Amino acid sequence: MPWLTAFLDLPADEHAEASAFWAAVTGYAVSQARGASDEHTTLLPPEGDPYLKLQRLGEGGSRLHLDVTVPDPAQAALRAEGLGASVVSREDGYVVLMSPGGFVLCLVAEGGERRPRPAAWPGGPSAADQVCLDVPPAAYVRETEFWTALTGWAFEAHEDPQFDSLARPASAPLRILFQRLEDEQDRVGAHLDLSSADRAAETARHEALGAQVLSVHEEWTVMRPPAGIPYCVTDRTP
């Protein structure tokens, strides 16, 4: 089963603030910077393997991409192309692709094995444990079929026609949720979701860390962090 890593890609002027915010939200430590320009950092859980990373961009706005761990990135890229993806670049040890709906992902050889436990807070535990792919209507079927085939995870249809998901293995730190957008857009986007034992308490904790509430829904709250793209706090059990 593949290991998924969520990368928060951030402009240079947002990277430091976003790193501090997500370290506080998750309770994870920020690793030493690495890369040719010290552009990569990892959020290190106190136990279990890391699955959240940040990248300082040379250009472009904030976004999220996924790394998918596979035994052989070059061979997996050929298969992904057959599933409708297109190769953006082939690097030393990994391949950058674009999904059928235009979402950027990387096929990498290194990943984790041990899913971290949810972090404990006075208001109850929480975990950044889901990536929601925001899919335009015209791309929805092809995009969901692509991720189902690429991961090998079973497709789970929801009663609410706006959402579907993939069945996450017990060892995997991130679940994939699909959200069918109402309006057409140029490409598939993505954002992080957190599960929370008490959404109101978790929302208040995030507000104290500098986030703002954008909207409140029946089962989730949309938040804007001090830097980077919006995310959601949900009622799902951590």
PDB file of C-alpha atoms in Angstrom:
ATOM      1  CA  MET A   1       0.000   0.000   0.000  1.00  0.00           C
ATOM      2  CA  PRO A   2       1.404   3.470  -0.836  1.00  0.00           C
ATOM      3  CA  TRP A   3       2.367   5.988   1.828  1.00  0.00           C
ATOM      4  CA  LEU A   4       0.973   9.473   1.146  1.00  0.00           C
ATOM      5  CA  THR A   5       2.764  12.655   2.186  1.00  0.00           C
ATOM      6  CA  ALA A   6       1.047  16.033   1.960  1.00  0.00           C
ATOM      7  CA  PHE A   7       3.289  18.911   0.903  1.00  0.00           C
ATOM      8  CA  LEU A   8       2.275  22.483   1.697  1.00  0.00           C
ATOM      9  CA  ASP A   9       3.946  24.556  -1.028  1.00  0.00           C
ATOM     10  CA  LEU A  10       4.399  28.165   0.084  1.00  0.00           C
ATOM     11  CA  PRO A  11       5.879  31.402  -1.248  1.00  0.00           C
ATOM     12  CA  ALA A  12       9.044  32.575   0.506  1.00  0.00           C
ATOM     13  CA  ASP A  13       7.227  35.294   2.451  1.00  0.00           C
ATOM     14  CA  GLU A  14       4.680  32.803   3.875  1.00  0.00           C
ATOM     15  CA  HIS A  15       6.893  29.785   4.588  1.00  0.00           C
ATOM     16  CA  ALA A  16       8.185  30.644   8.085  1.00  0.00           C
ATOM     17  CA  GLU A  17       4.775  31.712   9.429  1.00  0.00           C
ATOM     18  CA  ALA A  18       3.064  28.652   7.952  1.00  0.00           C
ATOM     19  CA  SER A  19       5.711  26.351   9.423  1.00  0.00           C
ATOM     20  CA  ALA A  20       5.197  27.773  12.912  1.00  0.00           C
ATOM     21  CA  PHE A  21       1.402  27.598  12.602  1.00  0.00           C
ATOM     22  CA  TRP A  22       1.233  23.985  11.427  1.00  0.00           C
ATOM     23  CA  ALA A  23       3.773  22.890  14.020  1.00  0.00           C
ATOM     24  CA  ALA A  24       1.510  24.373  16.701  1.00  0.00           C
ATOM     25  CA  VAL A  25      -1.676  22.919  15.179  1.00  0.00           C
ATOM     26  CA  THR A  26      -0.281  19.397  14.923  1.00  0.00           C
ATOM     27  CA  GLY A  27       2.010  19.398  17.954  1.00  0.00           C
ATOM     28  CA  TYR A  28       4.863  18.297  15.685  1.00  0.00           C
ATOM     29  CA  ALA A  29       8.423  19.633  15.630  1.00  0.00           C
ATOM     30  CA  VAL A  30       9.865  21.341  12.539  1.00  0.00           C
ATOM     31  CA  SER A  31      12.895  19.555  11.112  1.00  0.00           C
ATOM     32  CA  GLN A  32      16.088  21.212   9.993  1.00  0.00           C
ATOM     33  CA  ALA A  33      15.804  22.669   6.506  1.00  0.00           C
ATOM     34  CA  ARG A  34      17.234  20.679   3.639  1.00  0.00           C
ATOM     35  CA  GLY A  35      17.513  20.910  -0.126  1.00  0.00           C
ATOM     36  CA  ALA A  36      19.738  22.934  -2.424  1.00  0.00           C
ATOM     37  CA  SER A  37      18.253  26.167  -1.075  1.00  0.00           C
ATOM     38  CA  ASP A  38      17.068  24.888   2.329  1.00  0.00           C
ATOM     39  CA  GLU A  39      13.578  24.860   0.842  1.00  0.00           C
ATOM     40  CA  HIS A  40      12.242  21.654   2.459  1.00  0.00           C
ATOM     41  CA  THR A  41      11.152  21.058   6.055  1.00  0.00           C
ATOM     42  CA  THR A  42       9.256  18.178   7.664  1.00  0.00           C
ATOM     43  CA  LEU A  43       6.801  18.166  10.566  1.00  0.00           C
ATOM     44  CA  LEU A  44       8.092  15.468  12.926  1.00  0.00           C
ATOM     45  CA  PRO A  45       5.515  13.676  15.111  1.00  0.00           C
ATOM     46  CA  PRO A  46       6.666  12.541  18.576  1.00  0.00           C
ATOM     47  CA  GLU A  47       6.046   8.941  17.480  1.00  0.00           C
ATOM     48  CA  GLY A  48       5.280   7.361  14.134  1.00  0.00           C
ATOM     49  CA  ASP A  49       6.568   8.428  10.727  1.00  0.00           C
ATOM     50  CA  PRO A  50       6.216  11.918   9.206  1.00  0.00           C
ATOM     51  CA  TYR A  51       3.639  12.581   6.510  1.00  0.00           C
ATOM     52  CA  LEU A  52       3.382  16.390   6.454  1.00  0.00           C
ATOM     53  CA  LYS A  53       6.049  18.544   4.799  1.00  0.00           C
ATOM     54  CA  LEU A  54       6.487  22.146   3.730  1.00  0.00           C
ATOM     55  CA  GLN A  55       8.278  23.527   0.696  1.00  0.00           C
ATOM     56  CA  ARG A  56       9.379  27.104   0.096  1.00  0.00           C
ATOM     57  CA  LEU A  57       8.627  27.995  -3.519  1.00  0.00           C
ATOM     58  CA  GLY A  58      10.766  30.075  -5.807  1.00  0.00           C
ATOM     59  CA  GLU A  59       7.647  31.351  -7.546  1.00  0.00           C
ATOM     60  CA  GLY A  60       3.880  30.825  -7.587  1.00  0.00           C
ATOM     61  CA  GLY A  61       1.178  30.941  -4.939  1.00  0.00           C
ATOM     62  CA  SER A  62       0.351  28.641  -2.038  1.00  0.00           C
ATOM     63  CA  ARG A  63      -0.913  25.176  -2.893  1.00  0.00           C
ATOM     64  CA  LEU A  64      -0.834  21.543  -1.769  1.00  0.00           C
ATOM     65  CA  HIS A  65       0.568  18.514  -3.580  1.00  0.00           C
ATOM     66  CA  LEU A  66       0.873  14.835  -2.702  1.00  0.00           C
ATOM     67  CA  ASP A  67       3.862  12.527  -2.694  1.00  0.00           C
ATOM     68  CA  VAL A  68       2.940   8.891  -3.355  1.00  0.00           C
ATOM     69  CA  THR A  69       5.481   6.277  -2.272  1.00  0.00           C
ATOM     70  CA  VAL A  70       6.014   3.475  -4.784  1.00  0.00           C
ATOM     71  CA  PRO A  71       8.714   0.780  -5.157  1.00  0.00           C
ATOM     72  CA  ASP A  72       9.939   2.127  -8.513  1.00  0.00           C
ATOM     73  CA  PRO A  73       8.951   5.717  -9.434  1.00  0.00           C
ATOM     74  CA  ALA A  74       9.983   5.340 -13.083  1.00  0.00           C
ATOM     75  CA  GLN A  75       7.864   2.233 -13.606  1.00  0.00           C
ATOM     76  CA  ALA A  76       4.970   3.679 -11.620  1.00  0.00           C
ATOM     77  CA  ALA A  77       5.092   6.798 -13.798  1.00  0.00           C
ATOM     78  CA  LEU A  78       4.572   4.685 -16.913  1.00  0.00           C
ATOM     79  CA  ARG A  79       1.520   3.116 -15.297  1.00  0.00           C
ATOM     80  CA  ALA A  80       0.240   6.528 -14.175  1.00  0.00           C
ATOM     81  CA  GLU A  81       0.540   7.806 -17.730  1.00  0.00           C
ATOM     82  CA  GLY A  82      -1.585   4.881 -18.845  1.00  0.00           C
ATOM     83  CA  LEU A  83      -4.169   5.982 -16.282  1.00  0.00           C
ATOM     84  CA  GLY A  84      -4.303   9.483 -17.768  1.00  0.00           C
ATOM     85  CA  ALA A  85      -1.553  11.379 -15.924  1.00  0.00           C
ATOM     86  CA  SER A  86       1.124  13.401 -17.706  1.00  0.00           C
ATOM     87  CA  VAL A  87       4.793  13.642 -16.702  1.00  0.00           C
ATOM     88  CA  VAL A  88       5.981  17.124 -15.756  1.00  0.00           C
ATOM     89  CA  SER A  89       9.595  16.197 -15.000  1.00  0.00           C
ATOM     90  CA  ARG A  90      11.801  13.236 -14.148  1.00  0.00           C
ATOM     91  CA  GLU A  91      14.181  13.970 -11.296  1.00  0.00           C
ATOM     92  CA  ASP A  92      16.802  11.972  -9.422  1.00  0.00           C
ATOM     93  CA  GLY A  93      14.737   9.476  -7.432  1.00  0.00           C
ATOM     94  CA  TYR A  94      11.264  10.833  -8.151  1.00  0.00           C
ATOM     95  CA  VAL A  95       8.888  11.766 -10.946  1.00  0.00           C
ATOM     96  CA  VAL A  96       6.596  14.818 -10.992  1.00  0.00           C
ATOM     97  CA  LEU A  97       3.237  14.273 -12.688  1.00  0.00           C
ATOM     98  CA  MET A  98      -0.056  15.986 -13.281  1.00  0.00           C
ATOM     99  CA  SER A  99      -3.237  13.993 -12.694  1.00  0.00           C
ATOM    100  CA  PRO A 100      -5.943  13.851 -15.398  1.00  0.00           C
ATOM    101  CA  GLY A 101      -7.605  16.824 -13.705  1.00  0.00           C
ATOM    102  CA  GLY A 102      -4.402  18.868 -13.422  1.00  0.00           C
ATOM    103  CA  PHE A 103      -3.390  18.143  -9.802  1.00  0.00           C
ATOM    104  CA  VAL A 104       0.368  17.926  -9.164  1.00  0.00           C
ATOM    105  CA  LEU A 105       1.744  14.793  -7.492  1.00  0.00           C
ATOM    106  CA  CYS A 106       5.135  13.169  -7.113  1.00  0.00           C
ATOM    107  CA  LEU A 107       5.984   9.478  -7.244  1.00  0.00           C
ATOM    108  CA  VAL A 108       8.776   8.859  -4.736  1.00  0.00           C
ATOM    109  CA  ALA A 109      10.701   5.845  -3.471  1.00  0.00           C
ATOM    110  CA  GLU A 110      10.864   6.791   0.213  1.00  0.00           C
ATOM    111  CA  GLY A 111       7.975   6.914   2.686  1.00  0.00           C
ATOM    112  CA  GLY A 112       6.877   5.809   6.117  1.00  0.00           C
ATOM    113  CA  GLU A 113       5.286   2.781   7.725  1.00  0.00           C
ATOM    114  CA  ARG A 114       3.966   3.844  11.148  1.00  0.00           C
ATOM    115  CA  ARG A 115       0.924   6.092  11.351  1.00  0.00           C
ATOM    116  CA  PRO A 116       1.250   8.668  14.179  1.00  0.00           C
ATOM    117  CA  ARG A 117      -1.387   8.854  16.882  1.00  0.00           C
ATOM    118  CA  PRO A 118      -3.723  11.879  17.098  1.00  0.00           C
ATOM    119  CA  ALA A 119      -2.383  14.720  19.211  1.00  0.00           C
ATOM    120  CA  ALA A 120      -3.994  15.199  22.637  1.00  0.00           C
ATOM    121  CA  TRP A 121      -5.309  18.657  23.580  1.00  0.00           C
ATOM    122  CA  PRO A 122      -7.387  19.931  26.531  1.00  0.00           C
ATOM    123  CA  GLY A 123     -10.427  20.136  24.226  1.00  0.00           C
ATOM    124  CA  GLY A 124      -9.893  16.615  22.867  1.00  0.00           C
ATOM    125  CA  PRO A 125      -7.627  14.929  20.306  1.00  0.00           C
ATOM    126  CA  SER A 126      -7.213  16.035  16.707  1.00  0.00           C
ATOM    127  CA  ALA A 127      -5.211  15.006  13.660  1.00  0.00           C
ATOM    128  CA  ALA A 128      -4.430  16.422  10.233  1.00  0.00           C
ATOM    129  CA  ASP A 129      -5.442  13.180   8.562  1.00  0.00           C
ATOM    130  CA  GLN A 130      -7.217  13.892   5.281  1.00  0.00           C
ATOM    131  CA  VAL A 131      -6.484  15.514   1.935  1.00  0.00           C
ATOM    132  CA  CYS A 132      -9.599  16.700   0.147  1.00  0.00           C
ATOM    133  CA  LEU A 133      -9.282  16.864  -3.628  1.00  0.00           C
ATOM    134  CA  ASP A 134     -11.557  19.622  -4.904  1.00  0.00           C
ATOM    135  CA  VAL A 135     -12.646  18.355  -8.310  1.00  0.00           C
ATOM    136  CA  PRO A 136     -14.545  20.259 -11.029  1.00  0.00           C
ATOM    137  CA  PRO A 137     -17.682  18.407 -12.219  1.00  0.00           C
ATOM    138  CA  ALA A 138     -16.389  17.587 -15.710  1.00  0.00           C
ATOM    139  CA  ALA A 139     -13.205  16.001 -14.305  1.00  0.00           C
ATOM    140  CA  TYR A 140     -14.811  14.131 -11.408  1.00  0.00           C
ATOM    141  CA  VAL A 141     -15.225  10.606 -12.791  1.00  0.00           C
ATOM    142  CA  ARG A 142     -11.827  10.473 -14.458  1.00  0.00           C
ATOM    143  CA  GLU A 143     -10.045  11.917 -11.414  1.00  0.00           C
ATOM    144  CA  THR A 144     -11.656   9.548  -8.928  1.00  0.00           C
ATOM    145  CA  GLU A 145     -10.938   6.569 -11.182  1.00  0.00           C
ATOM    146  CA  PHE A 146      -7.298   7.672 -11.505  1.00  0.00           C
ATOM    147  CA  TRP A 147      -6.682   7.845  -7.746  1.00  0.00           C
ATOM    148  CA  THR A 148      -8.525   4.588  -7.112  1.00  0.00           C
ATOM    149  CA  ALA A 149      -6.308   2.785  -9.615  1.00  0.00           C
ATOM    150  CA  LEU A 150      -3.079   4.543  -8.613  1.00  0.00           C
ATOM    151  CA  THR A 151      -3.397   3.796  -4.891  1.00  0.00           C
ATOM    152  CA  GLY A 152      -5.178   0.457  -5.117  1.00  0.00           C
ATOM    153  CA  TRP A 153      -7.522   1.667  -2.353  1.00  0.00           C
ATOM    154  CA  ALA A 154     -11.214   0.826  -2.669  1.00  0.00           C
ATOM    155  CA  PHE A 155     -13.570   3.573  -3.826  1.00  0.00           C
ATOM    156  CA  GLU A 156     -16.240   4.478  -1.254  1.00  0.00           C
ATOM    157  CA  ALA A 157     -19.361   6.191  -2.567  1.00  0.00           C
ATOM    158  CA  HIS A 158     -21.045   8.539  -0.081  1.00  0.00           C
ATOM    159  CA  GLU A 159     -24.765   9.197   0.302  1.00  0.00           C
ATOM    160  CA  ASP A 160     -24.068  12.899  -0.191  1.00  0.00           C
ATOM    161  CA  PRO A 161     -23.401  13.265  -3.953  1.00  0.00           C
ATOM    162  CA  GLN A 162     -20.925  16.069  -3.211  1.00  0.00           C
ATOM    163  CA  PHE A 163     -18.435  13.672  -1.616  1.00  0.00           C
ATOM    164  CA  ASP A 164     -16.766  10.292  -2.107  1.00  0.00           C
ATOM    165  CA  SER A 165     -13.573   8.836  -0.634  1.00  0.00           C
ATOM    166  CA  LEU A 166     -11.037   6.035  -0.784  1.00  0.00           C
ATOM    167  CA  ALA A 167     -10.882   3.361   1.917  1.00  0.00           C
ATOM    168  CA  ARG A 168      -7.761   4.192   3.909  1.00  0.00           C
ATOM    169  CA  PRO A 169      -5.643   1.274   5.170  1.00  0.00           C
ATOM    170  CA  ALA A 170      -5.195   1.264   8.951  1.00  0.00           C
ATOM    171  CA  SER A 171      -1.491   2.093   8.662  1.00  0.00           C
ATOM    172  CA  ALA A 172      -1.953   5.075   6.331  1.00  0.00           C
ATOM    173  CA  PRO A 173      -1.809   8.556   7.910  1.00  0.00           C
ATOM    174  CA  LEU A 174      -3.834  10.338   5.228  1.00  0.00           C
ATOM    175  CA  ARG A 175      -7.277   9.607   3.820  1.00  0.00           C
ATOM    176  CA  ILE A 176      -8.305  10.887   0.382  1.00  0.00           C
ATOM    177  CA  LEU A 177     -11.675  12.624   0.126  1.00  0.00           C
ATOM    178  CA  PHE A 178     -13.155  13.805  -3.160  1.00  0.00           C
ATOM    179  CA  GLN A 179     -15.348  16.898  -3.212  1.00  0.00           C
ATOM    180  CA  ARG A 180     -17.380  17.540  -6.337  1.00  0.00           C
ATOM    181  CA  LEU A 181     -17.327  21.296  -6.903  1.00  0.00           C
ATOM    182  CA  GLU A 182     -20.431  23.105  -8.094  1.00  0.00           C
ATOM    183  CA  ASP A 183     -18.614  25.196 -10.694  1.00  0.00           C
ATOM    184  CA  GLU A 184     -16.070  24.318 -13.356  1.00  0.00           C
ATOM    185  CA  GLN A 185     -12.458  25.319 -12.727  1.00  0.00           C
ATOM    186  CA  ASP A 186      -9.225  25.006 -14.670  1.00  0.00           C
ATOM    187  CA  ARG A 187      -7.862  22.144 -12.560  1.00  0.00           C
ATOM    188  CA  VAL A 188      -8.241  20.009  -9.449  1.00  0.00           C
ATOM    189  CA  GLY A 189      -7.245  21.705  -6.197  1.00  0.00           C
ATOM    190  CA  ALA A 190      -6.680  20.320  -2.708  1.00  0.00           C
ATOM    191  CA  HIS A 191      -6.737  21.253   0.960  1.00  0.00           C
ATOM    192  CA  LEU A 192      -6.039  19.627   4.329  1.00  0.00           C
ATOM    193  CA  ASP A 193      -8.781  18.440   6.701  1.00  0.00           C
ATOM    194  CA  LEU A 194      -8.399  17.765  10.406  1.00  0.00           C
ATOM    195  CA  SER A 195     -10.478  15.323  12.425  1.00  0.00           C
ATOM    196  CA  SER A 196     -11.482  16.553  15.877  1.00  0.00           C
ATOM    197  CA  ALA A 197     -13.200  15.160  18.958  1.00  0.00           C
ATOM    198  CA  ASP A 198     -14.747  18.579  19.645  1.00  0.00           C
ATOM    199  CA  ARG A 199     -14.931  20.841  16.596  1.00  0.00           C
ATOM    200  CA  ALA A 200     -15.830  23.976  18.552  1.00  0.00           C
ATOM    201  CA  ALA A 201     -12.926  23.512  20.957  1.00  0.00           C
ATOM    202  CA  GLU A 202     -10.528  22.683  18.118  1.00  0.00           C
ATOM    203  CA  THR A 203     -11.687  25.716  16.132  1.00  0.00           C
ATOM    204  CA  ALA A 204     -11.104  27.971  19.144  1.00  0.00           C
ATOM    205  CA  ARG A 205      -7.613  26.521  19.573  1.00  0.00           C
ATOM    206  CA  HIS A 206      -6.793  27.325  15.953  1.00  0.00           C
ATOM    207  CA  GLU A 207      -8.175  30.840  16.308  1.00  0.00           C
ATOM    208  CA  ALA A 208      -5.845  31.394  19.272  1.00  0.00           C
ATOM    209  CA  LEU A 209      -2.982  30.367  16.974  1.00  0.00           C
ATOM    210  CA  GLY A 210      -3.960  32.988  14.389  1.00  0.00           C
ATOM    211  CA  ALA A 211      -6.437  31.230  12.088  1.00  0.00           C
ATOM    212  CA  GLN A 212      -9.771  32.790  11.084  1.00  0.00           C
ATOM    213  CA  VAL A 213     -13.154  31.112  10.575  1.00  0.00           C
ATOM    214  CA  LEU A 214     -14.366  31.520   7.002  1.00  0.00           C
ATOM    215  CA  SER A 215     -17.597  29.505   7.221  1.00  0.00           C
ATOM    216  CA  VAL A 216     -19.333  26.986   9.475  1.00  0.00           C
ATOM    217  CA  HIS A 217     -21.189  23.981   8.045  1.00  0.00           C
ATOM    218  CA  GLU A 218     -23.108  21.072   9.539  1.00  0.00           C
ATOM    219  CA  GLU A 219     -20.072  18.787   9.796  1.00  0.00           C
ATOM    220  CA  TRP A 220     -17.057  21.005   9.118  1.00  0.00           C
ATOM    221  CA  THR A 221     -15.640  24.492   9.597  1.00  0.00           C
ATOM    222  CA  VAL A 222     -13.546  26.232   6.953  1.00  0.00           C
ATOM    223  CA  MET A 223     -10.512  28.036   8.377  1.00  0.00           C
ATOM    224  CA  ARG A 224      -7.967  30.464   6.931  1.00  0.00           C
ATOM    225  CA  PRO A 225      -4.475  30.044   8.422  1.00  0.00           C
ATOM    226  CA  PRO A 226      -2.129  32.999   8.989  1.00  0.00           C
ATOM    227  CA  ALA A 227      -0.284  31.907   5.833  1.00  0.00           C
ATOM    228  CA  GLY A 228      -1.149  29.431   3.090  1.00  0.00           C
ATOM    229  CA  ILE A 229      -4.383  27.980   1.753  1.00  0.00           C
ATOM    230  CA  PRO A 230      -7.631  27.422   3.709  1.00  0.00           C
ATOM    231  CA  TYR A 231      -8.307  24.102   5.415  1.00  0.00           C
ATOM    232  CA  CYS A 232     -11.149  22.445   7.328  1.00  0.00           C
ATOM    233  CA  VAL A 233     -11.776  21.196  10.855  1.00  0.00           C
ATOM    234  CA  THR A 234     -14.261  18.318  10.719  1.00  0.00           C
ATOM    235  CA  ASP A 235     -16.394  16.236  13.081  1.00  0.00           C
ATOM    236  CA  ARG A 236     -14.693  12.982  12.063  1.00  0.00           C
ATOM    237  CA  THR A 237     -13.334  10.953  15.003  1.00  0.00           C
ATOM    238  CA  PRO A 238      -9.520  11.293  15.252  1.00  0.00           C
TER     239      PRO A 238
END
